[in-house]
Tab-separated table of C-alpha atoms and ligand atoms in Angstrom:
chain	number	residue	atom	x	y	z
A	1	MET	CA	-14.999	-6.589	20.047
A	2	SER	CA	-17.683	-6.119	17.404
A	3	LYS	CA	-15.639	-3.432	15.728
A	4	ARG	CA	-13.706	-4.659	12.748
A	5	THR	CA	-10.010	-3.967	12.801
A	6	VAL	CA	-8.743	-3.019	9.376
A	7	LEU	CA	-5.011	-2.744	8.901
A	8	THR	CA	-2.765	-2.163	5.965
A	9	GLY	CA	0.857	-1.256	5.355
A	10	ILE	CA	2.344	0.918	2.662
A	11	THR	CA	5.928	0.238	1.663
A	12	THR	CA	7.978	3.408	1.611
A	13	THR	CA	9.741	3.049	-1.690
A	14	GLY	CA	9.333	5.551	-4.485
A	15	THR	CA	6.999	8.470	-5.061
A	16	PRO	CA	3.230	7.992	-4.808
A	17	HIS	CA	1.593	7.694	-8.221
A	18	LEU	CA	-1.921	7.770	-9.649
A	19	GLY	CA	-2.184	3.982	-9.386
A	20	ASN	CA	-1.451	4.057	-5.634
A	21	TYR	CA	-4.037	6.771	-5.230
A	22	VAL	CA	-6.851	5.020	-7.064
A	23	GLY	CA	-6.027	1.492	-5.937
A	24	ALA	CA	-5.149	1.990	-2.283
A	25	ILE	CA	-4.974	5.447	-0.773
A	26	LYS	CA	-8.398	6.724	-1.790
A	27	PRO	CA	-10.354	3.589	-0.786
A	28	CYS	CA	-8.486	3.352	2.521
A	29	ILE	CA	-9.177	6.964	3.399
A	30	GLU	CA	-12.840	6.503	2.557
A	31	ALA	CA	-13.009	3.333	4.654
A	32	SER	CA	-11.441	5.118	7.605
A	33	HIS	CA	-14.598	7.210	8.001
A	34	ASP	CA	-16.708	4.146	8.849
A	35	PRO	CA	-17.500	4.361	12.598
A	36	ASP	CA	-17.678	0.554	12.916
A	37	VAL	CA	-14.082	0.193	11.862
A	38	GLN	CA	-10.876	0.797	13.736
A	39	SER	CA	-8.299	1.273	11.037
A	40	TYR	CA	-4.556	1.047	11.354
A	41	TYR	CA	-2.549	2.409	8.430
A	42	PHE	CA	1.187	2.388	8.630
A	43	LEU	CA	4.361	3.161	6.724
A	44	ALA	CA	6.127	-0.155	6.333
A	45	ASP	CA	9.683	1.146	6.418
A	46	PHE	CA	11.188	-2.083	7.761
A	47	HIS	CA	9.709	-3.809	4.733
A	48	SER	CA	11.157	-1.182	2.437
A	49	LEU	CA	14.601	-1.901	3.777
A	50	VAL	CA	14.385	-5.259	2.016
A	51	LYS	CA	14.099	-3.524	-1.350
A	52	SER	CA	15.978	-0.296	-0.885
A	53	GLN	CA	19.263	0.313	0.841
A	54	ASP	CA	19.462	3.963	-0.049
A	55	PRO	CA	19.016	5.933	3.203
A	56	GLU	CA	18.193	9.279	1.616
A	57	GLN	CA	15.643	7.700	-0.693
A	58	MET	CA	14.063	5.918	2.255
A	59	ARG	CA	13.649	9.148	4.178
A	60	GLN	CA	12.305	11.031	1.181
A	61	SER	CA	9.804	8.346	0.294
A	62	THR	CA	8.565	8.071	3.885
A	63	LEU	CA	8.061	11.819	3.963
A	64	GLU	CA	6.223	11.896	0.642
A	65	ILE	CA	3.940	9.006	1.435
A	66	ALA	CA	3.025	10.322	4.869
A	67	ALA	CA	2.364	13.789	3.426
A	68	THR	CA	0.184	12.237	0.738
A	69	TRP	CA	-2.131	10.455	3.158
A	70	LEU	CA	-2.461	13.557	5.287
A	71	ALA	CA	-2.971	15.888	2.322
A	72	LEU	CA	-5.755	13.679	1.031
A	73	GLY	CA	-7.670	13.991	4.253
A	74	LEU	CA	-6.941	10.876	6.287
A	75	ASP	CA	-8.700	11.471	9.597
A	76	THR	CA	-5.896	10.757	12.031
A	77	GLN	CA	-8.178	11.238	15.013
A	78	ARG	CA	-10.057	8.168	13.894
A	79	ALA	CA	-7.513	6.082	11.993
A	80	ILE	CA	-4.273	5.158	13.722
A	81	PHE	CA	-1.528	6.288	11.365
A	82	TYR	CA	2.049	5.389	12.282
A	83	ARG	CA	5.451	4.338	11.105
A	84	GLN	CA	6.298	0.660	11.611
A	85	SER	CA	9.781	1.410	12.910
A	86	ASP	CA	8.290	3.484	15.750
A	87	ILE	CA	6.736	0.341	17.214
A	88	PRO	CA	9.523	-1.746	18.811
A	89	GLU	CA	6.953	-4.408	19.678
A	90	ILE	CA	6.773	-5.357	15.991
A	91	PRO	CA	10.353	-6.590	15.523
A	92	GLU	CA	10.099	-8.334	18.879
A	93	LEU	CA	6.954	-10.150	17.847
A	94	THR	CA	8.625	-10.927	14.520
A	95	TRP	CA	11.351	-12.847	16.313
A	96	ILE	CA	8.897	-14.714	18.509
A	97	LEU	CA	6.922	-15.729	15.426
A	98	THR	CA	10.098	-16.582	13.511
A	99	CYS	CA	10.827	-19.220	16.129
A	100	SER	CA	7.603	-21.085	15.482
A	101	THR	CA	7.367	-20.579	11.731
A	102	ALA	CA	8.364	-23.469	9.524
A	103	LYS	CA	11.167	-22.719	7.108
A	104	GLY	CA	9.242	-24.797	4.583
A	105	LEU	CA	6.410	-22.302	4.706
A	106	MET	CA	8.795	-19.503	3.747
A	107	ASN	CA	10.323	-21.612	0.976
A	108	ARG	CA	6.929	-21.494	-0.725
A	109	ALA	CA	6.616	-17.696	-0.832
A	110	HIS	CA	6.078	-16.461	-4.396
A	111	ALA	CA	8.426	-13.499	-4.034
A	112	TYR	CA	11.272	-15.645	-2.732
A	113	LYS	CA	10.681	-18.398	-5.258
A	114	GLY	CA	10.583	-15.806	-8.024
A	115	ALA	CA	13.950	-14.426	-6.963
A	116	VAL	CA	15.480	-17.915	-6.901
A	117	GLN	CA	14.062	-18.692	-10.322
A	118	GLU	CA	15.464	-15.481	-11.747
A	119	ASN	CA	18.881	-16.429	-10.422
A	120	LEU	CA	18.698	-19.887	-11.944
A	121	ASP	CA	17.535	-18.487	-15.278
A	122	ALA	CA	20.504	-16.120	-15.247
A	123	GLY	CA	22.881	-18.990	-14.516
A	124	GLU	CA	23.623	-17.638	-11.013
A	125	ASP	CA	23.749	-19.416	-7.711
A	126	ALA	CA	20.204	-19.946	-6.375
A	127	ASP	CA	20.880	-17.724	-3.355
A	128	TYR	CA	22.566	-14.911	-5.246
A	129	ALA	CA	21.670	-11.502	-3.697
A	130	ILE	CA	18.853	-13.017	-1.630
A	131	THR	CA	18.873	-11.600	1.887
A	132	MET	CA	17.323	-13.056	4.995
A	133	GLY	CA	15.107	-9.979	4.926
A	134	LEU	CA	13.589	-11.084	1.640
A	135	PHE	CA	13.246	-14.650	2.881
A	136	SER	CA	11.606	-13.701	6.190
A	137	TYR	CA	9.507	-10.868	4.791
A	138	PRO	CA	6.205	-12.723	5.321
A	139	ILE	CA	6.948	-13.172	9.043
A	140	LEU	CA	7.491	-9.458	9.543
A	141	MET	CA	4.253	-8.865	7.695
A	142	ALA	CA	2.468	-11.421	9.887
A	143	ALA	CA	3.759	-9.576	12.968
A	144	ASP	CA	2.412	-6.263	11.599
A	145	ILE	CA	-0.984	-7.827	11.233
A	146	LEU	CA	-1.168	-10.024	14.335
A	147	MET	CA	0.205	-7.298	16.622
A	148	PHE	CA	-3.128	-5.490	16.439
A	149	ASN	CA	-5.510	-8.439	16.150
A	150	SER	CA	-6.440	-7.251	12.688
A	151	THR	CA	-9.442	-8.936	11.187
A	152	HIS	CA	-9.461	-7.366	7.708
A	153	VAL	CA	-6.415	-6.542	5.634
A	154	PRO	CA	-6.957	-4.670	2.362
A	155	VAL	CA	-4.223	-5.657	-0.084
A	156	GLY	CA	-3.530	-6.157	-3.752
A	157	LYS	CA	-3.806	-9.626	-5.264
A	158	ASP	CA	-0.037	-10.057	-5.090
A	159	GLN	CA	-0.243	-10.012	-1.271
A	160	VAL	CA	-2.900	-12.682	-0.792
A	161	GLN	CA	-0.344	-15.413	-0.195
A	162	HIS	CA	1.230	-13.321	2.560
A	163	LEU	CA	-2.145	-13.159	4.281
A	164	GLU	CA	-2.522	-16.923	4.054
A	165	MET	CA	0.900	-17.231	5.637
A	166	ALA	CA	-0.062	-14.823	8.413
A	167	ARG	CA	-3.060	-17.033	9.174
A	168	ASP	CA	-0.898	-20.153	9.160
A	169	ILE	CA	1.578	-18.506	11.482
A	170	ALA	CA	-1.197	-17.359	13.832
A	171	GLN	CA	-2.860	-20.761	13.884
A	172	ARG	CA	0.334	-22.562	14.651
A	173	PHE	CA	1.098	-20.150	17.467
A	174	ASN	CA	-2.448	-20.347	18.880
A	175	HIS	CA	-2.360	-24.118	18.748
A	176	HIS	CA	0.831	-24.308	20.739
A	177	TYR	CA	0.518	-21.387	23.166
A	178	GLY	CA	-3.230	-20.707	23.403
A	179	GLU	CA	-5.628	-18.526	21.453
A	180	LEU	CA	-3.940	-15.153	21.348
A	181	PHE	CA	-4.241	-14.070	17.769
A	182	ALA	CA	-7.250	-13.219	15.634
A	183	LEU	CA	-7.127	-14.839	12.209
A	184	PRO	CA	-6.872	-12.082	9.607
A	185	GLU	CA	-8.580	-12.097	6.269
A	186	ALA	CA	-7.348	-10.524	3.037
A	187	VAL	CA	-9.714	-8.011	1.499
A	188	VAL	CA	-9.038	-7.756	-2.213
A	189	GLU	CA	-11.111	-5.028	-3.781
A	190	GLU	CA	-12.040	-6.581	-7.098
A	191	HIS	CA	-13.957	-3.513	-8.248
A	192	VAL	CA	-11.158	-1.055	-7.523
A	193	ALA	CA	-9.538	-0.289	-10.836
A	194	LEU	CA	-6.055	-1.598	-11.498
A	195	LEU	CA	-4.861	1.526	-13.170
A	196	PRO	CA	-2.841	1.049	-16.358
A	197	GLY	CA	0.303	3.120	-16.759
A	198	LYS	CA	1.424	5.275	-19.659
A	199	ASP	CA	2.252	2.205	-21.734
A	200	GLY	CA	-0.970	0.315	-20.992
A	201	ARG	CA	0.562	-2.220	-18.593
A	202	LYS	CA	-0.377	-2.038	-14.902
A	203	MET	CA	0.893	1.248	-13.439
A	204	SER	CA	3.811	0.183	-11.311
A	205	LYS	CA	7.179	1.379	-10.138
A	206	SER	CA	8.685	-1.808	-11.529
A	207	TYR	CA	7.546	-0.961	-15.069
A	208	ASN	CA	8.655	2.640	-14.887
A	209	ASN	CA	5.359	3.723	-16.435
A	210	THR	CA	3.863	5.692	-13.575
A	211	ILE	CA	2.386	9.166	-13.397
A	212	PRO	CA	3.452	10.704	-10.074
A	213	LEU	CA	0.491	11.906	-8.049
A	214	TRP	CA	1.798	15.342	-7.173
A	215	LEU	CA	3.277	16.581	-10.422
A	216	PRO	CA	2.804	20.320	-10.866
A	217	GLU	CA	-0.173	21.013	-13.104
A	218	LYS	CA	1.834	21.614	-16.284
A	219	GLN	CA	3.802	18.430	-15.898
A	220	LEU	CA	0.722	16.426	-15.074
A	221	ARG	CA	-0.777	17.620	-18.336
A	222	LYS	CA	2.371	16.656	-20.223
A	223	ALA	CA	2.417	13.201	-18.636
A	224	ILE	CA	-1.201	12.579	-19.583
A	225	MET	CA	-0.526	13.814	-23.122
A	226	ARG	CA	2.179	11.149	-23.352
A	227	ILE	CA	-0.118	8.219	-22.550
A	228	VAL	CA	0.163	5.748	-25.408
A	229	THR	CA	-2.860	5.614	-27.727
A	230	ASN	CA	-3.299	4.155	-31.216
A	231	SER	CA	-3.309	5.852	-34.599
A	232	LEU	CA	-7.066	6.161	-35.086
A	233	GLU	CA	-8.005	9.555	-36.500
A	234	PRO	CA	-10.581	11.986	-35.098
A	235	GLY	CA	-14.024	10.757	-36.122
A	236	GLU	CA	-13.010	7.101	-36.134
A	237	PRO	CA	-14.717	5.072	-33.375
A	238	LYS	CA	-12.381	4.073	-30.546
A	239	ASP	CA	-12.693	1.131	-28.176
A	240	PRO	CA	-12.810	2.467	-24.592
A	241	ASP	CA	-12.149	-0.992	-23.161
A	242	ASP	CA	-8.866	-1.182	-25.011
A	243	SER	CA	-7.576	2.198	-23.896
A	244	ALA	CA	-5.320	3.036	-20.957
A	245	LEU	CA	-6.424	6.639	-21.304
A	246	PHE	CA	-10.055	5.698	-20.871
A	247	ALA	CA	-9.277	3.504	-17.867
A	248	ILE	CA	-7.569	6.421	-16.175
A	249	TYR	CA	-10.454	8.738	-16.979
A	250	ALA	CA	-12.940	6.167	-15.697
A	251	ALA	CA	-11.106	5.771	-12.400
A	252	PHE	CA	-11.614	9.442	-11.636
A	253	ALA	CA	-15.067	9.916	-13.163
A	254	GLY	CA	-18.522	9.547	-11.704
A	255	LYS	CA	-20.864	7.088	-13.352
A	256	ALA	CA	-22.596	9.596	-15.658
A	257	GLN	CA	-19.303	11.174	-16.714
A	258	ARG	CA	-17.854	7.761	-17.422
A	259	GLU	CA	-20.769	6.716	-19.592
A	260	ALA	CA	-20.660	9.993	-21.503
A	261	MET	CA	-16.961	9.534	-22.218
A	262	ARG	CA	-17.541	5.943	-23.269
A	263	GLN	CA	-20.041	7.232	-25.803
A	264	ALA	CA	-17.610	9.940	-26.937
A	265	TYR	CA	-15.001	7.257	-27.673
A	266	MET	CA	-17.464	5.295	-29.750
A	267	ASP	CA	-18.412	8.494	-31.533
A	268	GLY	CA	-14.784	9.074	-32.472
A	269	ILE	CA	-13.480	11.719	-30.056
A	270	ALA	CA	-9.962	12.859	-31.055
A	271	TRP	CA	-7.194	11.494	-28.834
A	272	GLY	CA	-5.952	15.004	-28.123
A	273	GLU	CA	-9.373	16.026	-26.887
A	274	ALA	CA	-9.784	12.872	-24.779
A	275	LYS	CA	-6.400	13.559	-23.218
A	276	GLN	CA	-7.259	17.160	-22.444
A	277	GLN	CA	-10.495	16.099	-20.745
A	278	THR	CA	-8.691	13.407	-18.792
A	279	PHE	CA	-6.134	15.922	-17.603
A	280	GLU	CA	-8.849	18.349	-16.498
A	281	LEU	CA	-10.721	15.680	-14.567
A	282	VAL	CA	-7.648	14.288	-12.809
A	283	ASN	CA	-6.265	17.714	-12.069
A	284	GLN	CA	-9.535	18.943	-10.618
A	285	GLU	CA	-9.585	16.057	-8.163
A	286	LEU	CA	-6.003	16.717	-7.063
A	287	VAL	CA	-5.821	20.526	-6.985
A	288	GLN	CA	-6.670	20.980	-3.310
A	289	GLY	CA	-4.663	18.032	-2.111
A	290	ARG	CA	-1.654	19.281	-4.067
A	291	GLU	CA	-1.711	22.560	-2.171
A	292	ARG	CA	-1.930	20.814	1.186
A	293	TYR	CA	0.771	18.369	0.109
A	294	ASP	CA	3.209	21.115	-0.835
A	295	ALA	CA	2.576	22.840	2.497
A	296	LEU	CA	3.128	19.616	4.460
A	297	ILE	CA	6.327	18.696	2.641
A	298	ALA	CA	7.706	22.079	3.618
A	299	GLU	CA	7.035	21.316	7.298
A	300	PRO	CA	8.249	17.791	8.005
A	301	GLU	CA	8.057	18.420	11.753
A	302	ARG	CA	4.260	18.559	11.501
A	303	ILE	CA	4.235	15.158	9.844
A	304	GLU	CA	6.667	13.812	12.397
A	305	ALA	CA	4.358	14.942	15.210
A	306	VAL	CA	1.359	13.200	13.636
A	307	LEU	CA	3.321	9.969	13.241
A	308	ARG	CA	4.550	10.119	16.848
A	309	GLU	CA	1.040	10.506	18.099
A	310	GLY	CA	-0.065	7.608	15.931
A	311	ALA	CA	2.726	5.452	17.307
A	312	GLU	CA	1.664	6.260	20.826
A	313	ARG	CA	-1.886	5.160	20.119
A	314	ALA	CA	-0.688	2.021	18.368
A	315	ARG	CA	1.571	1.151	21.275
A	316	ALA	CA	-1.269	1.624	23.730
A	317	PHE	CA	-2.536	-1.616	22.217
A	318	ALA	CA	0.737	-3.289	21.257
A	319	THR	CA	2.636	-2.931	24.544
A	320	PRO	CA	0.160	-4.756	26.819
A	321	PHE	CA	-0.611	-7.287	24.090
A	322	LEU	CA	3.060	-8.108	23.636
A	323	ALA	CA	3.347	-8.545	27.415
A	324	ARG	CA	0.697	-11.255	27.194
A	325	ILE	CA	2.492	-12.863	24.267
A	326	ARG	CA	5.806	-12.871	26.137
A	327	ASP	CA	4.094	-14.443	29.084
A	328	ALA	CA	2.488	-17.057	26.864
A	329	VAL	CA	5.846	-18.176	25.447
A	330	GLY	CA	7.450	-18.169	28.897
A	331	ILE	CA	9.514	-14.990	28.776
A	332	ARG	CA	8.660	-13.996	32.330
A	333	LYS	CA	10.052	-12.334	35.428
A	334	LEU	CA	11.684	-14.936	37.638
A	335	ALA	CA	10.251	-13.582	40.834
B	401	LIG	N1	3.865	-6.218	1.797
B	401	LIG	C1	2.925	-5.167	1.557
B	401	LIG	C2	3.124	-4.658	0.129
B	401	LIG	O1	4.180	-4.835	-0.441
B	401	LIG	C3	3.082	-4.024	2.531
B	401	LIG	C4	2.791	-4.464	3.926
B	401	LIG	C5	3.711	-4.626	4.914
B	401	LIG	C6	1.527	-4.815	4.433
B	401	LIG	N2	3.077	-5.052	6.046
B	401	LIG	C7	1.755	-5.179	5.800
B	401	LIG	C8	0.237	-4.857	3.906
B	401	LIG	C9	0.709	-5.601	6.617
B	401	LIG	C10	-0.798	-5.263	4.732
B	401	LIG	C11	-0.559	-5.648	6.072
B	401	LIG	O2	2.233	-4.039	-0.404
């Protein structure tokens, strides 16, 4: 058990965008090549159900996200890549954990509290449109993590509280039933760029400022041309640290390239030229993946087969582990 177990979930809402790529997909794929790591990456479709009740959108997003990870070279021989809903042990563990999780712990979840506050601010009932799925979300997430004895969980800052809750839930269970669960740790990559979107705020579905990852070349160029800049003229020095365009360039550039572009900004590069160079750099990195992506999307049965195989490997761990958990709580054969 010296191998680290790294696990992370990707919610299947929306189309993958450049921010997902730089902030999560690329670092996870790179990490999956480390021989001292067993990584589990999964499509968190049960989590997505909390946010999206549009069946066709759910299917489409699951397809696109799976195709993206495969197109970008995730090594599925090494990493275990699966869809959450293919692992029936996860909802079962969720219920078992639900029964020993304090409601008060869930009351403190930022996402839930935020939703309540929004209701109150709008003069609505505190519970308006809040489902039990939203309320219990952190328990499902704890089950995802604890099911595989994960030790390291790469997540964005917004998920750190969920990791603390997963630890709390594990500790409480271990204390009562015996040491079954490893205590997971959040891994927040501080140096991974939080990519700004077209308007300069964090690139995020919720701000509607994203650049989809797999736009056809022409449209990618158009989207980059539309990134908001200021009115400084060619020749006037520009501040790279105050530019969404530069941040996007930097996220795709090597160190030397980045420094050269930084200098070009200070020397007054025209915005049009900076945009063109940013497009060329981003496009070059995505060209090959885009071809593989388009081919995969056209053959969903290939993706389905990969996910099935991943689920089988995941269950090879989850099924016997859940049997021990059932036994620990006293769900046992009578004879
Ligand atoms: N809640 C995570 C998010 O919104 C996704 C997720 C679900 C997850 N289960 C997980 C992340 C388990 C890490 C581990 O990004």
